[in-house]
């Protein structure tokens, strides 16, 4: 109970059934002041999980708590402590940023105008502009500025780097690291795993609605190795394989670290782990 | 109050202002004046449509408010527009009397009973539009279609009644100040229906919106 009280977000046994998709028994708990990467391919259930966390959809089963508080009794307190940013959503595209901010701040007694100005300056945002006039990266930065100015301790980001160029993604990763330094918790869903390798402390891997991994980035990456082979995968490697991918000169095969000792192998990137595991799931 | 201000500053569509001034159609002779209330319904539809296009629900639901607060604010805001519509309608009725009125062959004459009529139309609109809208906020057009059919049926019945139903023909569809007691009671009945219908609409819409999964 004590650890649940301290955790910015605890999800226990989350289930949601749709006719063509099931989110099954997803459970995890976040540690304050860390960056958590929530990965999985498109359609794996990341957005369904986030929508359940934000109470946009009603889970069929499970418990979600924020610093020990639950919906719907503590709806308002919970929302004061979290900030949500989604790449796919832009609010009121033809309103000036200052108008949107003017309305937003009235809902937060702890709104910090000084912090807001600081974030606007640091992101190079002009309040006279409308969201329609901002690039995707700047829209996300504006949404972040709003969330950070009302004192959100937990930032929930749904695919924030999708559709951004590498430089903008790099800038956002730097922002997330800065937020972590300030003690904020960043829960960050993405399928662009290279961003997470630069900043995440922990990885949650969701596959077909099932949470397949919940580990530190280092441990998770260390648990896997990549073996490169020619156009034929040897039978002993095939037996140890947890997914293989065709490359220009043959195949790359993902194997567990303990099974990799008899092969010449190298470190696996997060993307390679995800892609190989997805291929294995597809073939199964 | 904060939510009402949010509705006004972020969700108000320009047609909301334009349709308010469509109440000036009261000055046009031989016009079914109840239609001016339908125009406000059209503005409400545009407000909901604009809200969808601007991802208003996902913005609102990340604010420290409940779903019930969001529903209440939207319906009350539209209720305020409807009341403003009726007040402006009253102003144009007074202007029409000042410049000289004549009997309206297309439904109720411009007068006190027309205000009651407007309240009944808005009650009908609110009771049909909002509960259907909050069942699926991504389809504001479907609920508007059903509400519009009901409103036009009522307006048609009202126009026909001014020729066929004695209470409408001989009492309500007469120039003011004739039959003011009956017209006053009719308007009070309209007010009661407007208040009760809108309150029912809020409660029903909250229940519907609370139970739906939002695909935002």
Coordinates of C-alpha atoms in Angstrom, one line a residue:
Chain A
X1 CA 0.0 0.0 0.0
X2 CA 2.8 2.3 0.9
X3 CA 4.6 1.9 -2.4
X4 CA 1.2 2.4 -4.2
X5 CA 0.8 5.7 -2.3
X6 CA 4.2 6.9 -3.6
X7 CA 3.8 5.7 -7.1
X8 CA 2.6 8.4 -9.5
X9 CA 0.6 5.7 -11.4
X10 CA -0.3 2.1 -10.5
X11 CA -2.2 -0.1 -13.0
X12 CA -3.4 -3.5 -11.8
X13 CA -5.1 -6.1 -13.9
X14 CA -6.3 -3.8 -16.6
X15 CA -8.6 -5.5 -19.1
X16 CA -10.6 -4.1 -22.0
X17 CA -12.4 -6.2 -24.6
X18 CA -13.3 -5.0 -28.1
X19 CA -14.7 -7.2 -30.8
X20 CA -11.3 -7.4 -32.6
X21 CA -8.9 -6.7 -29.7
X22 CA -8.3 -7.5 -26.1
X23 CA -6.2 -5.7 -23.5
X24 CA -5.3 -8.5 -21.1
X25 CA -4.4 -8.1 -17.5
X26 CA -2.0 -5.2 -17.8
X27 CA -0.2 -4.3 -14.6
X28 CA 2.6 -2.0 -13.8
X29 CA 3.7 0.7 -11.3
X30 CA 5.8 3.8 -12.0
X31 CA 8.6 5.0 -9.9
X32 CA 8.7 8.8 -9.4
X33 CA 11.3 10.9 -11.2
X34 CA 11.8 8.3 -14.0
X35 CA 11.2 8.1 -17.7
X36 CA 9.2 5.1 -18.7
X37 CA 9.0 4.0 -22.3
X38 CA 5.8 2.2 -23.3
X39 CA 6.5 0.4 -26.5
X40 CA 4.7 -1.8 -28.9
X41 CA 3.7 -1.8 -32.5
X42 CA 0.7 0.1 -33.8
X43 CA -2.4 -1.6 -32.5
X44 CA -0.7 -3.3 -29.6
X45 CA -2.9 -1.5 -27.1
X46 CA -0.8 1.4 -26.0
X47 CA -3.5 4.0 -26.7
X48 CA -6.2 1.8 -25.2
X49 CA -4.1 1.6 -22.0
X50 CA -3.5 5.4 -22.0
X51 CA -7.2 6.0 -22.7
X52 CA -8.1 3.8 -19.7
X53 CA -5.6 5.6 -17.5
X54 CA -7.1 8.9 -18.5
X55 CA -10.6 7.5 -18.0
X56 CA -11.6 8.3 -21.6
X57 CA -12.7 4.6 -21.8
X58 CA -14.1 2.3 -19.1
X59 CA -11.9 -0.8 -18.5
X60 CA -13.8 -4.1 -18.1
X61 CA -11.6 -4.9 -15.1
X62 CA -8.7 -3.5 -13.2
X63 CA -7.6 -0.8 -10.9
X64 CA -5.8 2.4 -11.7
X65 CA -4.5 4.8 -9.1
X66 CA -2.5 8.0 -9.1
X67 CA -0.4 8.6 -5.9
X68 CA -2.9 6.2 -4.3
X69 CA -6.0 8.1 -5.5
X70 CA -8.6 6.5 -7.7
X71 CA -11.3 7.6 -10.2
X72 CA -14.0 8.6 -10.0
X73 CA -13.9 9.8 -6.4
X74 CA -10.7 11.8 -6.8
X75 CA -11.2 12.8 -10.5
X76 CA -10.3 16.4 -10.0
X77 CA -7.3 15.9 -7.7
X78 CA -5.9 13.3 -10.1
X79 CA -6.3 15.5 -13.1
X80 CA -4.5 18.4 -11.3
X81 CA -1.5 16.2 -10.9
X82 CA -1.2 14.9 -14.5
X83 CA -0.5 16.4 -17.8
X84 CA -1.5 14.6 -21.1
X85 CA 0.2 15.3 -24.4
X86 CA -0.7 13.5 -27.6
X87 CA 0.9 14.0 -31.0
X88 CA -2.3 13.3 -32.8
X89 CA -4.4 15.9 -31.0
X90 CA -4.4 19.6 -31.4
X91 CA -6.9 21.6 -29.6
X92 CA -8.7 24.7 -31.0
X93 CA -6.4 25.1 -34.0
X94 CA -7.7 28.7 -34.9
X95 CA -7.5 30.1 -31.4
X96 CA -4.5 32.0 -30.3
X97 CA -2.3 30.3 -27.7
X98 CA -2.9 33.1 -25.2
X99 CA -6.6 32.5 -25.4
X100 CA -6.3 28.7 -24.8
X101 CA -3.8 29.4 -22.0
X102 CA -6.2 32.1 -20.5
X103 CA -9.0 29.6 -20.2
X104 CA -6.8 26.6 -19.1
X105 CA -5.1 28.5 -16.2
X106 CA -8.5 29.3 -14.6
X107 CA -8.9 25.6 -13.8
X108 CA -5.7 25.2 -11.8
X109 CA -5.3 27.0 -8.5
X110 CA -1.6 26.2 -8.5
X111 CA -1.0 27.6 -12.0
X112 CA 2.5 29.2 -12.1
X113 CA 2.6 32.1 -14.6
X114 CA 6.4 32.4 -14.1
X115 CA 7.0 28.8 -15.0
X116 CA 4.7 29.2 -18.0
X117 CA 6.7 32.2 -19.3
X118 CA 9.9 30.3 -18.7
X119 CA 8.7 27.3 -20.7
X120 CA 7.4 29.5 -23.5
X121 CA 10.8 31.2 -23.8
X122 CA 12.7 28.0 -23.5
X123 CA 10.6 26.5 -26.3
X124 CA 10.6 29.6 -28.4
X125 CA 6.8 29.8 -28.5
X126 CA 4.9 32.9 -29.6
X127 CA 1.5 33.3 -27.7
X128 CA 0.1 35.3 -30.6
X129 CA 0.2 32.3 -32.9
X130 CA -2.5 29.7 -33.3
X131 CA -1.8 25.9 -33.1
X132 CA -2.5 25.8 -36.8
X133 CA 0.6 28.0 -37.3
X134 CA 2.8 25.7 -35.3
X135 CA 4.9 22.8 -36.4
X136 CA 4.1 19.4 -34.9
X137 CA 7.0 19.6 -32.6
X138 CA 6.0 23.1 -31.4
X139 CA 2.4 21.9 -30.7
X140 CA 3.8 19.2 -28.5
X141 CA 6.0 21.8 -26.7
X142 CA 3.0 24.0 -26.1
X143 CA 1.0 21.2 -24.7
X144 CA 4.0 20.4 -22.5
X145 CA 4.3 24.0 -21.4
X146 CA 0.6 24.0 -20.3
X147 CA 1.0 20.7 -18.4
X148 CA 4.2 21.9 -16.7
X149 CA 2.8 25.2 -15.6
X150 CA -0.1 23.7 -13.6
X151 CA 2.4 21.6 -11.6
X152 CA 1.8 18.2 -13.2
X153 CA 4.0 15.6 -11.5
X154 CA 3.2 12.9 -14.0
X155 CA 3.3 13.5 -17.8
X156 CA 1.5 11.0 -20.0
X157 CA 2.7 11.3 -23.6
X158 CA 1.0 9.4 -26.4
X159 CA 3.4 9.0 -29.3
X160 CA 4.8 12.5 -28.8
X161 CA 7.6 12.0 -31.3
X162 CA 5.6 10.5 -34.1
X163 CA 5.8 12.5 -37.3
X164 CA 8.7 14.6 -36.0
X165 CA 12.0 15.1 -37.8
X166 CA 15.1 13.7 -36.0
X167 CA 16.2 17.1 -34.8
X168 CA 12.8 17.9 -33.2
X169 CA 12.8 14.4 -31.7
X170 CA 16.2 15.0 -30.2
X171 CA 15.0 18.3 -28.7
X172 CA 12.0 16.6 -27.1
X173 CA 14.2 13.9 -25.6
X174 CA 16.3 16.6 -24.1
X175 CA 13.2 18.2 -22.6
X176 CA 12.1 14.9 -21.1
X177 CA 15.6 14.5 -19.5
X178 CA 15.3 18.0 -18.1
X179 CA 11.9 17.1 -16.7
X180 CA 13.3 14.0 -15.1
X181 CA 16.0 16.1 -13.5
X182 CA 13.2 18.2 -12.0
X183 CA 11.7 15.1 -10.4
X184 CA 8.8 14.7 -12.9
X185 CA 7.7 11.3 -14.0
X186 CA 7.4 10.8 -17.8
X187 CA 5.3 8.0 -19.2
X188 CA 6.0 7.9 -22.8
X189 CA 4.3 5.7 -25.4
X190 CA 6.1 5.3 -28.7
X191 CA 7.0 2.9 -31.5
X192 CA 10.2 4.9 -32.2
X193 CA 12.4 3.0 -29.9
X194 CA 15.6 4.8 -30.7
X195 CA 14.2 7.8 -28.7
X196 CA 13.9 5.7 -25.7
X197 CA 17.4 4.4 -25.8
X198 CA 18.5 8.0 -25.2
X199 CA 16.3 8.7 -22.2
X200 CA 14.2 5.9 -20.8
X201 CA 15.0 4.3 -17.4
X202 CA 12.4 1.6 -17.9
X203 CA 10.7 -0.2 -20.7
X204 CA 7.1 -1.6 -20.8
X205 CA 6.6 -3.7 -23.9
X206 CA 3.1 -4.4 -25.0
X207 CA 2.3 -7.0 -27.6
X208 CA -1.2 -7.8 -28.8
X209 CA -2.7 -6.4 -25.7
X210 CA -0.4 -8.3 -23.3
X211 CA 2.4 -6.7 -21.3
X212 CA 5.4 -8.9 -22.3
X213 CA 8.1 -7.0 -20.5
X214 CA 8.5 -4.6 -17.6
X215 CA 12.2 -4.0 -16.9
X216 CA 14.9 -1.4 -16.8
X217 CA 16.2 -0.5 -20.2
X218 CA 19.7 -2.0 -19.4
X219 CA 18.3 -5.3 -18.1
X220 CA 15.9 -5.6 -21.0
X221 CA 18.5 -5.0 -23.6
X222 CA 21.0 -7.2 -21.9
X223 CA 18.6 -10.1 -21.9
X224 CA 18.7 -10.4 -25.7
X225 CA 21.4 -10.9 -28.4
X226 CA 21.4 -10.6 -32.1
X227 CA 23.0 -13.3 -34.3
X228 CA 23.6 -12.5 -37.9
X229 CA 23.7 -15.4 -40.4
X230 CA 23.6 -16.1 -44.1
X231 CA 20.7 -17.0 -46.2
X232 CA 20.1 -20.2 -44.3
X233 CA 19.4 -20.2 -40.5
X234 CA 21.2 -23.1 -39.0
X235 CA 18.8 -25.6 -37.2
X236 CA 20.4 -25.1 -33.7
X237 CA 20.0 -21.3 -34.1
X238 CA 16.4 -21.8 -35.4
X239 CA 15.6 -23.7 -32.3
X240 CA 17.0 -20.9 -30.0
X241 CA 15.5 -18.1 -32.2
X242 CA 12.9 -15.7 -30.8
X243 CA 12.2 -14.2 -34.1
X244 CA 14.2 -13.6 -37.3
X245 CA 14.3 -10.8 -39.9
X246 CA 15.4 -10.9 -43.5
X247 CA 18.3 -8.4 -44.1
X248 CA 20.3 -7.7 -47.3
X249 CA 22.9 -10.4 -46.7
X250 CA 20.9 -13.0 -44.9
X251 CA 19.0 -13.0 -41.6
X252 CA 19.3 -11.5 -38.1
X253 CA 18.0 -13.7 -35.4
X254 CA 17.0 -12.7 -31.9
X255 CA 18.1 -15.1 -29.1
X256 CA 18.0 -15.0 -25.3
X257 CA 21.4 -14.1 -23.8
X258 CA 21.7 -17.5 -22.2
X259 CA 21.1 -19.2 -25.5
X260 CA 23.5 -17.0 -27.4
X261 CA 26.7 -18.4 -25.9
X262 CA 27.3 -20.9 -28.7
X263 CA 26.8 -18.3 -31.4
X264 CA 28.7 -15.2 -32.5
X265 CA 26.4 -12.5 -31.4
X266 CA 26.2 -8.7 -30.7
X267 CA 24.1 -6.4 -28.6
X268 CA 20.5 -6.0 -29.7
X269 CA 18.9 -2.6 -30.0
X270 CA 15.5 -1.9 -28.6
X271 CA 14.1 -1.7 -32.1
X272 CA 15.6 -5.0 -33.1
X273 CA 14.2 -6.7 -30.0
X274 CA 10.7 -5.3 -30.6
X275 CA 10.7 -6.1 -34.4
X276 CA 12.0 -9.7 -33.9
X277 CA 9.5 -10.4 -31.2
X278 CA 6.7 -9.0 -33.3
X279 CA 7.8 -11.2 -36.2
X280 CA 7.9 -14.2 -34.0
X281 CA 4.4 -13.4 -32.7
X282 CA 3.2 -13.0 -36.3
X283 CA 4.6 -16.3 -37.4
X284 CA 3.1 -18.0 -34.4
Chain B
X1 CA -18.8 29.5 -14.2
X2 CA -15.3 28.6 -15.4
X3 CA -16.7 26.0 -17.6
X4 CA -19.3 28.4 -19.1
X5 CA -16.5 30.8 -19.9
X6 CA -14.5 28.0 -21.5
X7 CA -17.5 27.2 -23.7
X8 CA -17.9 30.8 -24.7
X9 CA -14.2 31.5 -25.3
X10 CA -13.2 28.2 -27.0
X11 CA -16.3 26.6 -28.3
X12 CA -18.6 29.4 -29.4
X13 CA -19.2 29.3 -33.2
X14 CA -19.9 32.6 -35.0
X15 CA -23.3 31.3 -36.1
X16 CA -24.3 31.5 -32.5
X17 CA -24.2 35.4 -32.8
X18 CA -25.6 35.4 -36.3
X19 CA -28.6 33.2 -35.4
X20 CA -29.4 35.4 -32.5
X21 CA -30.0 38.3 -34.9
X22 CA -32.1 36.0 -37.1
X23 CA -34.8 36.8 -34.6
X24 CA -35.1 40.0 -36.7
X25 CA -37.2 37.8 -39.0
X26 CA -40.0 38.6 -36.6
X27 CA -40.3 41.9 -38.6
X28 CA -41.0 40.0 -41.8
X29 CA -44.8 39.6 -42.4
X30 CA -46.2 36.1 -43.1
X31 CA -43.3 34.0 -41.7
X32 CA -43.5 31.0 -39.4
X33 CA -41.7 32.7 -36.5
X34 CA -41.0 29.4 -34.7
X35 CA -38.4 28.8 -37.4
X36 CA -36.2 31.5 -35.9
X37 CA -35.8 29.1 -32.9
X38 CA -34.7 26.3 -35.2
X39 CA -31.9 28.6 -36.5
X40 CA -30.6 28.7 -32.9
X41 CA -30.7 24.9 -32.9
X42 CA -28.6 25.0 -36.1
X43 CA -26.1 27.2 -34.3
X44 CA -26.0 24.7 -31.4
X45 CA -25.2 22.0 -33.9
X46 CA -22.4 24.1 -35.3
X47 CA -21.0 24.6 -31.8
X48 CA -21.0 20.8 -31.2
X49 CA -19.5 20.2 -34.6
X50 CA -16.7 22.7 -34.0
X51 CA -16.1 21.1 -30.6
X52 CA -15.6 17.8 -32.3
X53 CA -13.2 19.2 -34.9
X54 CA -11.2 20.9 -32.2
X55 CA -10.9 17.8 -30.0
X56 CA -12.8 19.8 -27.3
X57 CA -13.8 16.6 -25.3
X58 CA -10.2 15.4 -24.9
X59 CA -9.1 18.9 -23.9
X60 CA -12.0 19.3 -21.4
X61 CA -11.6 15.8 -19.9
X62 CA -8.0 16.4 -19.1
X63 CA -8.9 19.5 -17.1
X64 CA -9.7 18.9 -13.4
X65 CA -13.5 18.5 -14.1
X66 CA -15.8 15.5 -14.4
X67 CA -17.7 14.3 -17.4
X68 CA -20.8 15.6 -15.7
X69 CA -19.3 19.1 -15.5
X70 CA -18.5 19.0 -19.2
X71 CA -22.1 18.0 -20.1
X72 CA -23.7 20.5 -17.7
X73 CA -21.6 23.4 -19.0
X74 CA -22.4 22.7 -22.7
X75 CA -26.1 22.3 -22.2
X76 CA -26.3 25.3 -19.9
X77 CA -24.3 27.4 -22.3
X78 CA -26.7 26.5 -25.1
X79 CA -29.6 27.2 -22.7
X80 CA -28.2 30.7 -22.2
X81 CA -28.1 31.2 -26.0
X82 CA -31.7 30.0 -26.2
X83 CA -32.8 32.4 -23.5
X84 CA -30.9 35.3 -25.3
X85 CA -32.7 34.3 -28.5
X86 CA -36.1 34.6 -26.8
X87 CA -35.1 37.9 -25.2
X88 CA -34.1 39.3 -28.5
X89 CA -37.2 37.9 -30.0
X90 CA -39.2 39.9 -27.4
X91 CA -37.3 43.0 -28.4
X92 CA -38.3 42.5 -32.1
X93 CA -41.9 41.8 -31.1
X94 CA -42.0 45.2 -29.3
X95 CA -40.4 46.9 -32.3
X96 CA -42.9 45.2 -34.6
X97 CA -45.8 46.5 -32.4
X98 CA -44.2 49.9 -32.4
X99 CA -44.1 50.1 -36.2
X100 CA -47.6 48.5 -36.6
X101 CA -48.4 44.8 -36.6
X102 CA -50.7 42.7 -38.8
X103 CA -52.0 39.2 -38.5
X104 CA -49.5 36.4 -39.4
X105 CA -51.0 33.9 -41.9
X106 CA -48.1 31.5 -41.3
X107 CA -48.5 30.4 -37.7
X108 CA -48.8 32.4 -34.4
X109 CA -48.8 36.2 -34.5
X110 CA -45.7 37.9 -33.0
X111 CA -46.7 38.3 -29.4
X112 CA -46.5 36.8 -25.9
X113 CA -47.7 33.4 -27.0
X114 CA -44.9 33.2 -29.5
X115 CA -42.4 33.4 -26.6
X116 CA -44.1 30.4 -25.0
X117 CA -44.0 28.7 -28.3
X118 CA -40.3 29.3 -28.6
X119 CA -39.8 27.8 -25.1
X120 CA -41.6 24.7 -26.1
X121 CA -39.5 24.4 -29.3
X122 CA -36.3 24.8 -27.3
X123 CA -37.5 22.3 -24.7
X124 CA -38.2 19.8 -27.5
X125 CA -34.8 20.5 -29.1
X126 CA -32.9 20.1 -25.9
X127 CA -34.7 16.9 -24.9
X128 CA -33.9 15.2 -28.2
X129 CA -30.6 16.7 -29.3
X130 CA -28.4 16.5 -26.3
X131 CA -29.2 12.9 -25.0
X132 CA -28.6 11.6 -28.6
X133 CA -25.5 13.8 -29.0
X134 CA -23.9 12.6 -25.8
X135 CA -24.5 9.0 -26.8
X136 CA -21.8 9.6 -29.5
X137 CA -20.3 13.1 -29.6
X138 CA -18.5 12.2 -32.8
X139 CA -21.9 12.2 -34.6
X140 CA -23.5 15.6 -33.9
X141 CA -25.3 15.5 -37.3
X142 CA -27.3 12.4 -36.5
X143 CA -28.8 13.9 -33.3
X144 CA -29.4 17.2 -35.1
X145 CA -31.4 15.4 -37.8
X146 CA -33.7 13.8 -35.2
X147 CA -34.1 17.0 -33.2
X148 CA -34.8 19.0 -36.4
X149 CA -37.5 16.5 -37.6
X150 CA -39.2 16.9 -34.2
X151 CA -39.0 20.7 -34.2
X152 CA -40.3 21.0 -37.8
X153 CA -43.2 18.6 -37.0
X154 CA -44.1 20.7 -34.0
X155 CA -43.8 24.0 -36.0
X156 CA -46.0 22.5 -38.7
X157 CA -48.6 21.3 -36.2
X158 CA -48.5 24.8 -34.6
X159 CA -49.2 26.5 -38.0
X160 CA -52.0 24.0 -38.8
X161 CA -53.4 24.5 -35.3
X162 CA -53.7 28.2 -35.9
X163 CA -56.4 27.3 -38.5
X164 CA -57.9 24.3 -37.0
X165 CA -57.7 24.2 -33.1
X166 CA -59.9 26.8 -31.5
X167 CA -57.5 27.5 -28.6
X168 CA -54.7 28.3 -31.0
X169 CA -57.0 30.0 -33.7
X170 CA -59.2 32.1 -31.4
X171 CA -57.0 32.7 -28.3
X172 CA -53.2 32.4 -28.9
X173 CA -53.1 33.6 -32.6
X174 CA -54.6 37.0 -31.8
X175 CA -52.9 40.4 -31.5
X176 CA -51.8 41.4 -28.0
X177 CA -53.1 42.5 -25.6
X178 CA -56.2 40.3 -26.3
X179 CA -56.5 37.1 -24.2
X180 CA -53.3 38.0 -22.2
X181 CA -54.2 35.7 -19.3
X182 CA -54.5 32.6 -21.5
X183 CA -51.4 33.6 -23.4
X184 CA -49.5 34.2 -20.1
X185 CA -50.5 30.8 -18.9
X186 CA -49.4 29.2 -22.2
X187 CA -46.1 31.0 -21.9
X188 CA -45.7 30.0 -18.3
X189 CA -46.4 26.4 -19.4
X190 CA -43.7 26.8 -22.0
X191 CA -41.3 28.1 -19.4
X192 CA -42.0 25.2 -17.1
X193 CA -41.5 22.7 -20.0
X194 CA -38.3 24.5 -21.0
X195 CA -36.8 24.4 -17.5
X196 CA -37.9 20.8 -16.8
X197 CA -37.0 19.6 -20.2
X198 CA -33.6 21.1 -20.1
X199 CA -33.0 19.7 -16.6
X200 CA -34.1 16.3 -17.8
X201 CA -31.8 16.6 -20.8
X202 CA -28.8 17.4 -18.6
X203 CA -29.4 14.4 -16.3
X204 CA -30.0 12.0 -19.2
X205 CA -27.1 13.3 -21.2
X206 CA -24.8 13.0 -18.1
X207 CA -25.8 9.3 -17.7
X208 CA -25.2 8.7 -21.4
X209 CA -21.9 10.5 -21.5
X210 CA -20.7 8.8 -18.3
X211 CA -21.2 5.4 -19.8
X212 CA -19.6 5.8 -23.2
X213 CA -16.1 5.0 -24.2
X214 CA -14.6 8.0 -26.0
X215 CA -12.8 7.4 -29.2
X216 CA -10.9 10.7 -29.3

